[in-house]
GROMACS .gro file of C-alpha atoms in nm:
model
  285
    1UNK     CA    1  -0.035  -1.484  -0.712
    2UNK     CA    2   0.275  -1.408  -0.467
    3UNK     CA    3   0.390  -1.082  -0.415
    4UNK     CA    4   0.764  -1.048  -0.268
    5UNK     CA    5   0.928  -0.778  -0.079
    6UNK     CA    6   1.052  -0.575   0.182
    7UNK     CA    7   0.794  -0.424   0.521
    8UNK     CA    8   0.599  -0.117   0.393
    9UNK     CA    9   0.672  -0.179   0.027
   10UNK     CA   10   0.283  -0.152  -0.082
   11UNK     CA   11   0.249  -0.524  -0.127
   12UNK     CA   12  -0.128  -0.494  -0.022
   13UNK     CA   13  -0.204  -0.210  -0.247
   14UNK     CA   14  -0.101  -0.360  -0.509
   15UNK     CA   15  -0.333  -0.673  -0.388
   16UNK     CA   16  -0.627  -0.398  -0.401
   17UNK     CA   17  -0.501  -0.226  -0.687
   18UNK     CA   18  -0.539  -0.601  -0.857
   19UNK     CA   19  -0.861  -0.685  -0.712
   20UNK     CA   20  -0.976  -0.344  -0.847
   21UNK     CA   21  -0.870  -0.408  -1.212
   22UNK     CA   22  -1.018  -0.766  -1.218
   23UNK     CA   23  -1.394  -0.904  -1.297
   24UNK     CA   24  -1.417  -0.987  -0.911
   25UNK     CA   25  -1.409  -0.552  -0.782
   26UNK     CA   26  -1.737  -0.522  -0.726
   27UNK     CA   27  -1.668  -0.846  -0.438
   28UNK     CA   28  -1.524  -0.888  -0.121
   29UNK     CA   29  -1.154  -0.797  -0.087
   30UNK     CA   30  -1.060  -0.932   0.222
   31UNK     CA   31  -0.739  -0.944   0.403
   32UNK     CA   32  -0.591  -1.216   0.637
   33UNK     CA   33  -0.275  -1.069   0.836
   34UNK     CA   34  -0.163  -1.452   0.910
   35UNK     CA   35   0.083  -1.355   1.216
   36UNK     CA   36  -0.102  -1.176   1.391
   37UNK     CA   37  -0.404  -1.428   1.436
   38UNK     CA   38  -0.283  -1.649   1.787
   39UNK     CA   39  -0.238  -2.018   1.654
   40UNK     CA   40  -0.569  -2.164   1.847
   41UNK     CA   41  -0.725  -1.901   1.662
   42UNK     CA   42  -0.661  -1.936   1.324
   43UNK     CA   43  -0.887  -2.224   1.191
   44UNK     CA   44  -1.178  -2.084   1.353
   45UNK     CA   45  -1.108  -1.698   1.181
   46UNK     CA   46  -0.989  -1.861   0.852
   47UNK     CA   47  -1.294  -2.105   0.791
   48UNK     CA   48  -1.533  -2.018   1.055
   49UNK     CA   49  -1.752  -2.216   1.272
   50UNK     CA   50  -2.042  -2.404   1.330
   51UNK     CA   51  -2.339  -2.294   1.653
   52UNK     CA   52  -2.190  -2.536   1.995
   53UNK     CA   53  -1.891  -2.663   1.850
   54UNK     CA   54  -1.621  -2.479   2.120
   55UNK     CA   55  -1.700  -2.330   2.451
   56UNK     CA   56  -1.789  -1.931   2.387
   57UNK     CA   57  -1.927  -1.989   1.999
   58UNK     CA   58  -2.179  -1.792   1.897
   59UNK     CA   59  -2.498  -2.000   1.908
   60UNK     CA   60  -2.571  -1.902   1.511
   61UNK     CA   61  -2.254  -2.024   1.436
   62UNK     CA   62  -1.991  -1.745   1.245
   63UNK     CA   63  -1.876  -1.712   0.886
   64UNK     CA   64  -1.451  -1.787   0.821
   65UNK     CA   65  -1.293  -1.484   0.644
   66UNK     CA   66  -1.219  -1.750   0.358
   67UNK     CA   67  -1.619  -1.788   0.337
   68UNK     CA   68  -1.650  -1.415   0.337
   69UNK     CA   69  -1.438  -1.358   0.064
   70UNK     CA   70  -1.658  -1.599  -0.125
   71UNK     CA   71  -1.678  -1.413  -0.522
   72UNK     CA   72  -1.369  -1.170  -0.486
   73UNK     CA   73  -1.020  -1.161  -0.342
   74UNK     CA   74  -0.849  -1.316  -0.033
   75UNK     CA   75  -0.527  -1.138   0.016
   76UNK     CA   76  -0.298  -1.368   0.300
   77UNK     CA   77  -0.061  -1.132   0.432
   78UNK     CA   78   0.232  -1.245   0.557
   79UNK     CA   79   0.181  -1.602   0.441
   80UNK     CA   80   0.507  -1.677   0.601
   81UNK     CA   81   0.436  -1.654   0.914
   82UNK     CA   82   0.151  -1.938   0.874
   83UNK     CA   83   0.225  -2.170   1.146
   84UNK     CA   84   0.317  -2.527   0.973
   85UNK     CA   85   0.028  -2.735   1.100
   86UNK     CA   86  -0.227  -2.451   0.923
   87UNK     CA   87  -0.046  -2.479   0.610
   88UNK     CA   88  -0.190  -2.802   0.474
   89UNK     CA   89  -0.551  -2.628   0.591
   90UNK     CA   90  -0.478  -2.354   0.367
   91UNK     CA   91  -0.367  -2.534   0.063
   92UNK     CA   92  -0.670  -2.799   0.078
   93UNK     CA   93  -0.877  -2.477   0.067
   94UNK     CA   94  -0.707  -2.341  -0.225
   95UNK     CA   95  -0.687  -2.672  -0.391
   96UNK     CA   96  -1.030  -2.794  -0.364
   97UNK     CA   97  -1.194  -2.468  -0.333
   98UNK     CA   98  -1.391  -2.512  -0.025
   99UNK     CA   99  -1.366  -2.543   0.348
  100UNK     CA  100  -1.521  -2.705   0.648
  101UNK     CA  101  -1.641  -2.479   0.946
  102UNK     CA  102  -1.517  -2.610   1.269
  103UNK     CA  103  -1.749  -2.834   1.381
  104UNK     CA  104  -1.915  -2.880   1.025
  105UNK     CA  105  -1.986  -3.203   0.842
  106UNK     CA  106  -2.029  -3.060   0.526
  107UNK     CA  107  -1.829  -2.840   0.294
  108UNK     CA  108  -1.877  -2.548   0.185
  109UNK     CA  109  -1.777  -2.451  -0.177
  110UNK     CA  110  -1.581  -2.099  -0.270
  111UNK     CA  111  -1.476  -1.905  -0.548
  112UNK     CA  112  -1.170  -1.711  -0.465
  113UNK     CA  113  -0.887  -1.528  -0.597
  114UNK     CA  114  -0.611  -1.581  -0.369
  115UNK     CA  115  -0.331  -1.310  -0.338
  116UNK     CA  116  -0.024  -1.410  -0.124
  117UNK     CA  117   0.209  -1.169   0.006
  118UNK     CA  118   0.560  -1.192   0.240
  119UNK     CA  119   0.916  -1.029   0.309
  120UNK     CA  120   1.030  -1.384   0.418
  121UNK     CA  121   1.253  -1.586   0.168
  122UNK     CA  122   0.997  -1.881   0.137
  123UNK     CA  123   1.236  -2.094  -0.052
  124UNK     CA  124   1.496  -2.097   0.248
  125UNK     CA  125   1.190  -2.169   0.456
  126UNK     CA  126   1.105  -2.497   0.204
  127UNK     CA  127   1.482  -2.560   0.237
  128UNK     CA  128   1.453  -2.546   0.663
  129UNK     CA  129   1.126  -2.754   0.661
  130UNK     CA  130   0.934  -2.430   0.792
  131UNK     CA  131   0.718  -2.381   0.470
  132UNK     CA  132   0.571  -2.634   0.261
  133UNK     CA  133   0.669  -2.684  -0.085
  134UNK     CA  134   0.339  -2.758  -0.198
  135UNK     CA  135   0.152  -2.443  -0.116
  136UNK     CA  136   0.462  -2.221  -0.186
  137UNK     CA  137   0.425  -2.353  -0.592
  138UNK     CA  138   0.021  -2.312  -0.557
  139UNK     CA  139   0.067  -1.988  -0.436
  140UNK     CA  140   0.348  -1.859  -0.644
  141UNK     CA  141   0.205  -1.956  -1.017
  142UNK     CA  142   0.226  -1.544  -1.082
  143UNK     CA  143   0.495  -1.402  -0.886
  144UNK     CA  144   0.563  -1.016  -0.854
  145UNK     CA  145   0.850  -0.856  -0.661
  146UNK     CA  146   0.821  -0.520  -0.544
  147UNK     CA  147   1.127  -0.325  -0.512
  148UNK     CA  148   1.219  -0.119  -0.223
  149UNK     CA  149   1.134   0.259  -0.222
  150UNK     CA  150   1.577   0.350  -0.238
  151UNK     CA  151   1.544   0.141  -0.550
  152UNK     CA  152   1.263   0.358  -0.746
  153UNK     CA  153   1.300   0.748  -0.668
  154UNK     CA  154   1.082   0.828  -0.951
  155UNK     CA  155   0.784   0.707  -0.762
  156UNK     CA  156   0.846   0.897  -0.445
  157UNK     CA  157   0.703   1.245  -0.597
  158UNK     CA  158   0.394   1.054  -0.690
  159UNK     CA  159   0.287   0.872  -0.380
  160UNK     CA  160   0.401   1.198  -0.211
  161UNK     CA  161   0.176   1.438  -0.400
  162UNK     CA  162  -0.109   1.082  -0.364
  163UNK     CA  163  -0.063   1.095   0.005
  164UNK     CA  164  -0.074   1.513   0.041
  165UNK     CA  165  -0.382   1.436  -0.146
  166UNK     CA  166  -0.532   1.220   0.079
  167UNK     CA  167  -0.437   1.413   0.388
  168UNK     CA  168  -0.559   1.688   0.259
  169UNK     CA  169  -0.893   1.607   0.211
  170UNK     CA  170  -0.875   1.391   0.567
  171UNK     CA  171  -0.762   1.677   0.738
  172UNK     CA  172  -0.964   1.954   0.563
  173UNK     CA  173  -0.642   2.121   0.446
  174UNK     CA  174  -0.517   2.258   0.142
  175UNK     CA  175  -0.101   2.201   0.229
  176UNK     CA  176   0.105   2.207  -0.024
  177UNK     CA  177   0.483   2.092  -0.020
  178UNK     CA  178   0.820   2.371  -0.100
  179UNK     CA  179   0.986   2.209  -0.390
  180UNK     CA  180   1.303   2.219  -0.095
  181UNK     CA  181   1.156   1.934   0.089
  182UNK     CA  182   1.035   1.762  -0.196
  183UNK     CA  183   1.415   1.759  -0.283
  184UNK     CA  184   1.462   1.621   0.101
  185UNK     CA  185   1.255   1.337   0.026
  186UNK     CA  186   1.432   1.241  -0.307
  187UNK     CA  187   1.729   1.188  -0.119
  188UNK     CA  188   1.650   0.985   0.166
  189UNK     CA  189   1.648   0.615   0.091
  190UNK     CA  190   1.314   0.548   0.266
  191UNK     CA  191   1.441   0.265   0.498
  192UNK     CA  192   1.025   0.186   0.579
  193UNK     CA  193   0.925   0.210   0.243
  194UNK     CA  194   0.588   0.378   0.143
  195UNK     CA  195   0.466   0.301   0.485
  196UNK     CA  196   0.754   0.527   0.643
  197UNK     CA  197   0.658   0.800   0.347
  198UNK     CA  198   0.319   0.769   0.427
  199UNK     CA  199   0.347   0.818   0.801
  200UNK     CA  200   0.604   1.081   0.692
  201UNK     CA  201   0.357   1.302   0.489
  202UNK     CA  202   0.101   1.322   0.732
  203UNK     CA  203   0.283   1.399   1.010
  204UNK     CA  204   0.415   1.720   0.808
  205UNK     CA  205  -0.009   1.756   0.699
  206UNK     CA  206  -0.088   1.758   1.115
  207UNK     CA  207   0.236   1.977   1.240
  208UNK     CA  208   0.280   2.193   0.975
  209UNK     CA  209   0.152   2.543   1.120
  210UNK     CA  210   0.168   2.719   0.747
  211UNK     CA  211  -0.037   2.589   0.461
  212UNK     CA  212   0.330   2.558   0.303
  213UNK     CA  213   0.538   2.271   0.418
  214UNK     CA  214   0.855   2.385   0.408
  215UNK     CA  215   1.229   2.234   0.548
  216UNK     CA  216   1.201   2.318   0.901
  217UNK     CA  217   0.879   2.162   0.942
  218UNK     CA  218   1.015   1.855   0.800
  219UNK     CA  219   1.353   1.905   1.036
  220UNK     CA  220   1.081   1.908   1.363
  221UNK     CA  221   0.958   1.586   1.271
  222UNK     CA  222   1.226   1.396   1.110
  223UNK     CA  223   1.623   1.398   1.027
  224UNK     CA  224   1.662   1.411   0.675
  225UNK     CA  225   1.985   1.576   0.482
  226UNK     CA  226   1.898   1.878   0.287
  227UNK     CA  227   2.087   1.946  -0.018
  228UNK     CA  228   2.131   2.276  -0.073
  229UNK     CA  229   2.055   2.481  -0.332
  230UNK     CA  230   2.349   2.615  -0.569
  231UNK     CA  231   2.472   2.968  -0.433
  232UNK     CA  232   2.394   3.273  -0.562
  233UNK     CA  233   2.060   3.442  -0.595
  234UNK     CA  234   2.060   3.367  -0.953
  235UNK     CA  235   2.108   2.992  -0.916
  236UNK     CA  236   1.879   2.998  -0.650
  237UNK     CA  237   1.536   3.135  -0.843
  238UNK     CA  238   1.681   2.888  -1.134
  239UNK     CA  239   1.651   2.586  -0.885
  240UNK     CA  240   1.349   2.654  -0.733
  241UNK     CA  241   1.194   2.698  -1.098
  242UNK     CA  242   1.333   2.404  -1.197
  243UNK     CA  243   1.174   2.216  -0.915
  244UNK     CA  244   0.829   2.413  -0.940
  245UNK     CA  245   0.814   2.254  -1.314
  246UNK     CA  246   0.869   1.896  -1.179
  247UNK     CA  247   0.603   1.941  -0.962
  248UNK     CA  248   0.362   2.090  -1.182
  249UNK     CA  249   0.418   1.791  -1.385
  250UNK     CA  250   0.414   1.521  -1.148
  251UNK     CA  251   0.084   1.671  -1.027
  252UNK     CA  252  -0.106   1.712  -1.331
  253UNK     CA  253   0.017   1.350  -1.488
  254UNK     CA  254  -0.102   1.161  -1.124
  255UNK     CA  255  -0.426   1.384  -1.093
  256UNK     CA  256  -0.482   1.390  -1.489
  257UNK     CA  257  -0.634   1.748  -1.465
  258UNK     CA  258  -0.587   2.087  -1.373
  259UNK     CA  259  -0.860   2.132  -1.148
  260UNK     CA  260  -0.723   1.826  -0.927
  261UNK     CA  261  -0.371   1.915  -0.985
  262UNK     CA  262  -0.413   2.285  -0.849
  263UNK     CA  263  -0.622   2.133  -0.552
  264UNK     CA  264  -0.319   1.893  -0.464
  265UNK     CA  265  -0.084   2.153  -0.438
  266UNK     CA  266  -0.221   2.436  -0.291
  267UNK     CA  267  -0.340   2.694  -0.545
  268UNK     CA  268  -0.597   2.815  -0.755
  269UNK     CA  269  -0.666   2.646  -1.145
  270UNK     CA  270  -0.599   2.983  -1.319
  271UNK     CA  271  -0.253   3.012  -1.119
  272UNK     CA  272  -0.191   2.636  -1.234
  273UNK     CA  273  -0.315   2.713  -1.589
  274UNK     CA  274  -0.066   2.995  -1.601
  275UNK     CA  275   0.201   2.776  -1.432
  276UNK     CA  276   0.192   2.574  -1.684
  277UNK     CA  277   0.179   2.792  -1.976
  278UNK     CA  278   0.523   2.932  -1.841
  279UNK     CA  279   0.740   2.585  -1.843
  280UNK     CA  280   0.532   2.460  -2.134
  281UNK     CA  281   0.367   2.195  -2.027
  282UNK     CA  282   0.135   2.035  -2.279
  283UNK     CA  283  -0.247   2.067  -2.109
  284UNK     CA  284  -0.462   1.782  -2.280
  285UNK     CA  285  -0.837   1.855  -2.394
   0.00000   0.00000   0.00000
């Protein structure tokens, strides 16, 4: 499998989110960031080596990350930055489904599931001689593009609310976000994807001196246009209702309860129950 697109996307969690689904979740899911291993380092980390065979090797000898993956998933980041001459390595390995330790003299046979990811174009690579062919068709029998954040708003409120979740809980906090800045972080395009939004929400989790996140905590930590709300004090309670009801629904369709729900954004079941009642939103048995 090859998974396309741009830095901070969530190319590797949708790798785990894969690995999680399959028969292999109970194995090893184990990633290979393949720039940022040096070059005269990369056949030793990807296949491991045997005890003596290089100055400084471990006398027992060390396990590859391809042999530790052995039963689940091997997820090659950035496959497009493998350097050329490691290429052919890698699709042997995937072809014949084993690998030599440095300094071995016999193989050693794997079963892997390979997920490939990059934000290169690896067909203009092929095209420049600076990816092989070969492995780019072994790798890319199921291909998946991921779309940039600016080109899926409805998933922002989600992975928000996920990530306030997760902070939360990190943090020991119980922060919940105004509906104002949720409204902030609709319309900003997101430039570093769900890694920007990630580093984004906690950042507002740490700083934030109010268990409500509002605007001007977001404006000390990062410039994003706020739209105002329509004038009026009328049009004003009818917007921030409006906006309460989207996020009591986002919430309790992500968490899938209202016990979870009420945690993730700040307040107590009953007051979610009740919430609830008042838009009429449909609570499931």
């Amino acid at each position: 499998m090859l998974i396309l697109g741009e830095s901070g996307v969530g190319k590797e969690l949708i790798a785990q989110l894969i690995h999680r689904a399959s028969h292999r979740s109970e194995k090893p899911f184990i990633k290979i960031n393949c720039g940022a291993i040096p070059a005269n380092l990369l056949e030793s980390e990807f296949f491991g080596y045997e005890a003596g065979s290089f100055t400084g090797a471990l006398k027992e000898g060390k396990k590859g990350l391809f042999e530790l993956a052995d039963g689940g998933t091997l997820f090659l980041d950035e496959v497009g930055e493998l350097p050329l001459e490691h290429q052919v390595k890698v699709l042997r390995a995937i072809q014949e489904k084993e690998i030599l330790r440095v300094g071995g003299k016999k193989t050693i046979k794997l079963d892997i599931r390979i997920i490939a990811a990059t934000n290169r174009d690896l067909e203009a690579m092929i095209r420049e001689k600076a990816f092989r062919e070969d492995l780019y068709y072994r790798l890319n029998v199921v291909p998946m593009t991921i779309p940039p954040l600016r080109q899926r708003k409805e998933d922002v409120i989600p992975i928000a609310l996920e990530l306030l979740a997760r902070y939360n809980t990190a943090y020991g906090y119980q922060k919940w976000i105004h509906p104002e800045v949720m409204d902030c972080l609709l319309n900003y395009d997101w430039p570093g994807n769900i890694r920007e939004l990630e580093n984004t929400i906690e950042r507002l989790v740490v700083t934030s001196m109010d268990d409500c996140i509002t605007k001007d905590a977001m404006a000390e930590i990062k410039s994003i246009d706020v739209h105002p709300a329509p004038n009026g004090l009328t049009s004003l309670k009818a917007f921030l209702e409006k906006e309460e009801n989207r996020l009591l629904e986002e919430a309790y369709r992500l968490m899938g309860s209202t016990r979870k729900a009420a945690a993730v954004l700040g307040i107590s079941q009953s007051s979610m129950v009740k919430k609830m009642k008042k838009y009429g939103i449909e609570i499931q048995n």
